[in-house]
C-alpha positions in Angstrom: -27.8 -43.9 -14.8 -27.5 -40.2 -15.6 -23.8 -39.6 -14.9 -23.5 -36.0 -16.2 -26.3 -35.0 -13.8 -24.8 -36.7 -10.8 -21.4 -35.2 -11.6 -23.1 -31.8 -11.7 -24.7 -32.4 -8.3 -21.3 -33.5 -6.9 -19.7 -30.3 -8.2 -22.4 -28.2 -6.8 -22.0 -29.8 -3.4 -18.2 -29.3 -3.5 -18.7 -25.7 -4.4 -21.1 -25.1 -1.5 -18.6 -26.9 0.9 -15.8 -24.5 -0.2 -18.1 -21.5 0.2 -18.7 -22.4 3.8 -15.1 -22.9 4.8 -12.5 -20.2 5.6 -9.1 -20.6 4.3 -6.4 -18.2 5.6 -4.7 -16.4 2.9 -0.9 -17.0 2.5 0.9 -14.2 4.3 4.3 -13.8 5.9 5.0 -13.4 9.6 7.9 -11.2 8.7 10.0 -12.7 11.5 13.2 -13.2 9.4 15.2 -10.3 8.0 17.6 -12.3 5.7 18.5 -15.8 4.7 21.4 -17.4 2.7 20.6 -18.7 -0.7 22.6 -20.1 -3.6 22.7 -18.2 -6.9 24.8 -18.0 -10.0 27.3 -16.0 -8.0 27.5 -18.5 -5.2 26.2 -18.1 -1.6 24.5 -14.8 -1.2 22.0 -13.1 1.2 18.3 -12.8 0.4 16.9 -9.9 2.3 13.2 -9.7 3.4 11.0 -7.2 5.3 10.9 -8.1 9.0 9.3 -6.9 12.2 9.4 -7.9 15.9 6.8 -10.2 17.4 3.8 -8.5 19.3 4.2 -8.3 23.1 2.8 -6.9 26.3 4.0 -3.3 26.0 3.0 -2.4 29.6 6.2 -3.9 30.8 8.2 -1.1 29.2 6.2 2.0 29.9 6.5 4.9 32.3 3.3 6.2 33.9 2.6 9.8 35.1 -0.5 11.1 36.8 -1.9 14.6 36.8 -2.5 16.2 39.3 0.5 14.5 40.9 -1.3 14.3 44.3 -4.4 12.6 42.9 -3.6 9.1 44.3 -5.4 8.3 47.5 -3.7 7.8 50.9 -2.1 11.1 51.7 -3.8 11.9 54.0 -5.4 8.5 54.8 -9.0 8.2 53.8 -12.0 5.8 54.2 -14.2 5.0 51.3 -17.7 3.7 50.9 -18.9 1.2 48.3 -20.7 2.7 45.3 -23.6 0.2 45.5 -23.9 0.5 49.3 -23.3 4.0 50.9 -23.4 2.4 54.4 -20.5 0.0 53.6 -17.6 2.2 54.5 -14.8 -0.1 55.4 -12.3 0.5 52.6 -9.2 2.4 53.8 -6.5 3.9 51.7 -3.2 4.9 53.5 -0.1 5.6 51.5 2.1 5.1 54.6 1.0 1.4 54.9 2.0 -1.0 52.2 -1.1 -3.2 52.6 -3.4 -0.2 52.4 -1.6 1.8 49.7 -2.9 2.0 46.1 0.0 3.4 44.0 -0.1 3.8 40.1 2.2 0.7 39.5 -0.7 -1.5 40.7 -2.4 -0.8 37.4 0.3 -3.0 35.7 1.2 -5.7 38.2 0.4 -9.4 37.9 -3.3 -10.1 37.7 -4.9 -13.0 39.5 -4.1 -11.9 43.1 -6.8 -12.2 45.7 -7.7 -9.6 46.8 -7.3 -7.7 43.6 -4.7 -4.9 43.6 -5.5 -1.5 42.0 -4.6 2.1 41.8 -7.1 4.5 43.4 -7.7 8.2 43.3 -8.8 10.5 46.0 -12.6 10.8 46.5 -14.8 13.4 45.0 -14.6 15.5 48.1 -14.4 18.8 46.2 -17.7 18.3 44.4 -19.2 20.0 42.4 -15.7 20.8 41.1 -15.0 18.0 38.5 -12.8 15.1 39.6 -10.3 15.2 36.7 -7.4 12.8 36.3 -4.9 12.4 33.4 -3.0 9.1 33.3 -0.2 9.2 30.7 1.6 6.1 29.5 4.9 6.8 27.7 7.3 4.4 25.9 9.9 6.9 24.5 9.6 4.8 21.4 7.3 4.4 18.5 4.8 1.5 19.0 2.4 -0.2 16.6 -0.7 -1.5 18.3 -1.8 -5.0 17.4 -4.7 -5.7 19.8 -7.4 -4.0 21.8 -6.5 -1.6 24.6 -8.3 -2.8 27.7 -8.7 -0.9 30.9 -10.3 -2.6 34.0 -12.0 -0.5 36.6 -12.7 -1.6 40.2 -15.1 1.2 41.3 -17.5 1.3 38.4 -16.6 2.5 34.9 -16.3 6.3 34.5 -19.3 8.1 33.1 -17.1 10.4 31.0 -13.7 9.5 29.6 -11.4 10.3 26.6 -8.6 8.1 25.3 -5.9 10.1 23.5 -2.7 9.3 21.5 0.5 11.1 20.7 2.9 10.4 17.8 5.5 12.9 18.9 6.4 11.9 22.5 3.6 13.8 24.2 4.2 17.2 22.5 0.8 17.1 20.8 -2.3 14.9 21.4 -5.1 13.6 19.2 -8.3 11.9 20.5 -8.6 8.2 19.9 -12.1 7.7 21.3 -14.7 9.3 23.5 -16.7 7.4 26.2 -19.9 8.7 28.0 -23.2 7.6 29.3 -24.7 10.3 27.1 -22.5 11.3 24.1 -24.7 14.1 23.0 -24.7 15.7 26.4 -21.0 15.2 27.2 -19.3 15.8 23.9 -22.1 16.8 21.4 -21.4 13.7 19.4 -23.8 11.1 18.1 -23.2 7.7 19.9 -21.6 5.0 17.7 -19.8 1.7 18.2 -16.8 0.1 16.5 -19.3 -2.3 14.7 -20.7 0.8 12.9 -17.4 1.5 11.2 -16.6 0.6 7.6 -13.4 0.6 5.6 -14.1 4.2 4.6 -14.9 5.4 8.1 -12.3 3.3 10.0 -10.2 6.4 10.9 -13.3 8.3 12.4 -13.0 9.3 16.0 -16.3 8.2 17.6 -18.0 8.5 21.0 -19.4 5.3 22.4 -21.9 4.6 25.2 -21.1 0.9 25.1 -18.7 1.0 28.1 -20.3 3.6 30.3 -24.0 2.9 30.6 -25.6 0.5 33.1 -25.0 0.0 36.8 -23.8 -3.6 36.9 -20.4 -2.4 37.9 -19.3 -5.6 39.6 -19.5 -7.4 36.3 -19.0 -4.8 33.6 -15.6 -3.6 34.5 -13.7 -3.2 31.2 -13.4 -0.3 28.8 -12.0 -1.1 25.4 -10.5 0.6 22.4 -11.2 -1.9 19.6 -8.1 -2.4 17.5 -9.1 -5.9 16.2 -12.5 -4.8 15.0 -10.9 -2.1 12.9 -8.2 -4.5 11.5 -11.0 -7.0 10.7 -12.5 -4.5 8.3 -9.6 -5.4 5.9 -8.5 -8.8 7.2 -11.9 -10.4 7.8 -13.7 -11.2 11.1 -11.1 -13.8 12.2 -8.1 -11.8 10.7 -7.6 -14.6 8.2 -6.8 -12.4 5.2 -3.8 -10.6 6.6 -2.4 -10.2 3.1 -5.2 -7.7 2.4 -4.5 -5.8 5.6 -0.8 -5.7 5.0 -1.4 -4.4 1.5 -3.6 -1.6 2.9 -1.0 -0.7 5.7 1.7 -0.6 3.1 0.0 1.8 0.8 -2.1 4.0 3.1 0.0 6.1 5.5 -2.9 7.5 7.4 -4.1 4.0 8.2 -0.6 2.9 9.3 -0.3 6.1 11.5 -3.7 5.4 13.1 -2.3 2.3 14.8 1.0 3.9 15.7 1.7 5.8 19.0 4.5 7.0 21.3 2.2 7.8 24.2 -1.3 7.1 25.4 -3.3 9.4 27.7 -6.5 8.4 29.7 -8.5 11.4 30.6 -11.0 10.6 33.4 -13.6 13.3 33.5 -16.5 12.0 35.7 -16.5 9.0 38.0 -19.3 6.4 38.2 -22.2 7.6 40.3 -24.7 4.8 39.9 -27.6 7.2 39.8 -28.8 10.4 38.1 -28.0 12.5 41.2 -24.7 12.7 43.2 -25.2 12.0 46.9 -23.5 15.2 48.3 -23.8 13.8 51.9 -21.5 10.8 51.0 -18.9 11.9 48.5 -16.5 9.1 49.6 -18.5 6.8 47.3 -17.1 8.5 44.2 -13.6 7.9 43.0 -11.6 6.1 40.2 -9.9 2.7 40.7 -8.0 0.8 37.9 -6.8 -2.7 38.5 -5.3 -3.5 35.0 -4.4 -1.8 31.7 -3.5 -4.0 28.7 -1.6 -2.6 25.7 -0.5 -5.2 23.1 1.8 -4.1 20.3 5.3 -4.2 18.8 8.2 -1.8 18.3 8.0 0.1 15.1 11.2 -0.7 13.2 10.1 0.3 9.7 10.3 -3.4 8.7 14.1 -3.4 9.1 14.4 -5.4 12.4 12.8 -8.6 13.9 13.7 -7.9 17.5 13.5 -5.0 19.9 15.5 -4.9 23.2 14.9 -3.0 26.4 18.2 -1.4 27.2 18.9 1.4 29.7 15.2 1.9 30.4 14.5 2.3 26.7 13.2 0.2 23.8 15.6 0.0 20.8 15.2 -1.9 17.5 18.1 -4.2 16.6 18.4 -3.0 13.1 19.2 -5.0 10.0 19.5 -4.1 6.3 22.4 -1.7 7.1 20.0 0.6 8.9 20.4 2.3 12.3 18.5 4.5 14.7 15.9 3.8 17.4 13.3 3.0 14.7 15.9 1.9 12.0 15.0 5.2 10.4 18.2 6.0 8.6 21.1 4.3 6.7 24.4 3.6 8.4 27.2 6.1 7.6 28.9 3.9 5.0 25.7 2.6 3.5 24.2 5.8 2.0 24.5 4.8 -1.7 20.8 5.6 -2.0 18.1 7.3 0.0 16.8 5.4 3.1 13.4 3.9 2.6 11.2 1.7 4.9 10.7 -1.9 4.1 7.5 -3.0 2.4 5.0 -5.8 3.2 4.6 -6.3 -0.5 4.8 -8.6 -2.3 3.4 -11.2 0.1 4.8 -13.2 1.8 8.4 -11.9 2.0 7.9 -8.3 1.3 10.7 -6.0 0.1 13.6 -5.2 2.4 14.8 -1.9 0.7 18.2 -2.3 2.2 20.7 0.5 2.4 23.6 0.0 0.0 27.3 0.9 0.3 28.5 4.3 -0.8 29.7 4.7 -4.4 28.3 1.3 -5.4 27.4 2.7 -8.8 24.1 2.5 -10.6 21.7 -0.1 -9.3 20.0 -2.4 -11.8 16.3 -2.5 -11.0 14.7 -4.4 -13.9 11.6 -2.3 -13.6 8.5 -3.7 -15.4 7.9 -1.6 -18.5 4.1 -1.7 -18.0 4.0 -1.3 -14.2 6.7 1.3 -13.7 7.0 4.9 -14.7 10.4 4.1 -16.2 12.4 0.9 -16.9 15.3 2.6 -15.0 15.6 3.3 -11.3 14.6 6.6 -9.9 16.9 8.9 -7.8 16.4 6.8 -4.7 17.4 3.5 -6.5 13.9 2.1 -6.7 11.4 1.5 -9.4 8.7 4.2 -9.4 5.4 2.3 -9.7 2.3 3.5 -11.5 -1.0 3.9 -9.7 -2.3 0.5 -8.5 1.0 -1.2 -9.0 3.4 -2.5 -6.4 6.3 -4.9 -5.8 10.1 -4.6 -6.1 9.8 -4.3 -9.9 6.3 -2.8 -10.1 5.0 -6.1 -11.6 2.2 -6.8 -9.1 -1.2 -5.2 -8.4 -2.6 -3.8 -5.3 -6.0 -5.2 -4.0 -8.7 -3.7 -6.2 -6.6 -3.8 -9.4 -6.2 -6.4 -12.1 -3.1 -7.0 -14.3 -3.6 -6.3 -18.0 -0.4 -4.9 -19.4 -0.2 -2.9 -16.2 -2.7 -2.7 -13.3 -6.2 -1.7 -14.2 -8.7 -0.6 -11.6 -11.3 -3.3 -10.8 -14.9 -2.6 -10.2 -15.3 -5.9 -8.3 -13.2 -8.9 -7.1 -13.4 -11.8 -4.7 -11.5 -10.2 -1.8 -12.4 -6.6 -1.0 -14.9 -5.4 -3.6 -17.5 -8.1 -3.5 -20.8 -7.7 -5.3 -23.5 -7.5 -2.7 -27.0 -8.9 -2.3 -26.3 -11.9 -4.5 -24.7 -10.0 -7.4 -22.1 -11.7 -9.6 -18.8 -10.2 -10.6 -18.3 -10.3 -14.4 -14.7 -10.1 -15.6 -13.9 -7.8 -12.7 -15.5 -5.0 -14.7 -19.1 -4.9 -13.4 -21.6 -6.5 -11.0 -24.6 -8.3 -12.5 -27.2 -7.6 -9.9 -30.1 -9.7 -8.8 -33.7 -8.6 -9.2 -34.5 -5.7 -6.8 -31.0 -4.3 -6.5 -28.8 -1.8 -8.4 -25.6 0.2 -7.9 -22.0 -0.3 -8.7 -21.8 -3.2 -6.2 -25.5 -4.0 -6.1 -25.7 -2.2 -2.8 -28.9 -0.2 -3.5 -32.3 -1.8 -3.2 -34.8 -0.5 -5.7 -37.3 0.1 -2.9 -35.3 3.2 -1.8 -37.0 5.1 -4.6 -40.4 3.8 -3.9 -43.0 5.9 -2.1 -43.5 3.3 0.6 -39.7 3.1 1.2 -38.0 -0.2 2.0 -40.4 -1.3 4.8 -43.5 -2.1 2.6 -44.7 -5.6 1.8 -43.9 -5.1 -1.9 -40.5 -3.5 -1.4 -37.2 -5.0 -2.8 -35.9 -5.6 0.7 -38.5 -8.4 1.0 -37.5 -9.9 -2.3 -36.2 -13.3 -1.3 -33.3 -15.0 -3.2 -33.1 -18.8 -3.4 -30.6 -20.2 -0.9 -27.9 -22.7 -1.7 -30.0 -25.4 0.0 -33.0 -24.6 -2.3 -30.7 -24.9 -5.3 -29.5 -28.3 -4.2 -33.1 -29.5 -3.7 -34.0 -28.3 -7.2 -31.1 -30.2 -8.7 -32.1 -33.3 -6.8 -35.7 -33.0 -8.0 -34.5 -32.7 -11.6 -32.4 -35.8 -11.1 -35.3 -37.7 -9.7 -37.6 -36.6 -12.5 -35.1 -37.6 -15.2 -34.7 -41.0 -13.6 -38.4 -41.7 -13.1 -39.3 -43.0 -16.7 -36.3 -45.4 -16.5 -37.7 -46.8 -13.3 -41.1 -47.3 -15.0 
């Protein structure tokens, strides 16, 4: 019996099994701000970064419409169905509860029959545009954790913009554009969230995915894809949250992208269901929204694990000797060093960066001599880490770096900077590419430089690599061949 060969086969099979499984990386939920631990000094507090659980944020918002008289029912009006101009039996009357469609019906309990919804006036002033601004305000900084989903009951709008504010509505930035024809409406090339990469995640795009088509009874939702963007760092099932938290912790623009105080839905053109508007029956054209979903959490700068709704306002219940609506400053008697937000790193507990009492004296930091600019604390009482280094004592590396008497930049690794097209990462320093590919990460097929491009029969794109199954069959064939003489 050829035991070494059989053991090699078993090891190859185990390796393939591990390659096909998905193991979630260890990461903290950050739901505990402190815990008691025993040390040489007795029972003490161990402080950790913490944040509130994600929740349905539509329970805590205020909604405002512009123009203020855009809601239907004053005066009463009869509407026709978009798909059938002769079915005109839908009445809106603000003076009758059963026939009224006020804005709060965008956020009521779903599942009622018939469905409740807000509705605008009809497009009776055509060709003047039917413009509506719907502003959602929290008077609090919110971090989005899931897709924003808007459900329409009269056909999805043909043109729409979703905007965000970070300063309580004083200034606005576009989040995403929506249109049946992006070039015509906004002079932008159409794209989808699936087209984005880690490098283009912050791009503001125009999508035709939620505006085209006339199956309005079934295609009702319009989305702003938060999870697809988070998955660019955390993986398709958000298994690798450690990688995502590392990016959020070190990239302010990325963190701010998912942070809002207000949202604004700008409705620019209602669904028409055809290329031409029927000017003889303008009561077919209007906006109607039955549900808006916004999932997120209070932003507490990783200094609180709960957020309360008090006096019509969300407020963080601050820990770590911090205070303020977002735990954004130190308490009066705890300003021994400059306030700093908590940190997700190191995983899984993070760093609390607590505020210390006044006149506490110099704080011992024990900064790592290789990872920190200095072994002593800086003016804020923290270790000042070198590029690529993180952690309380600057003794850990960010994703993309490798510890070697300090954090050295990696060309490739097994988390974010994977070698592509079958390439193998050698000592985190370079990718060894397969035949037909080149580039730092083996991302460039040789055929790009060929006259016929990458579509020809001899191009590198058509170079096939042996699959895992083929490798197994080859090993089994070798085992059989080696055992055959013994059988004879």
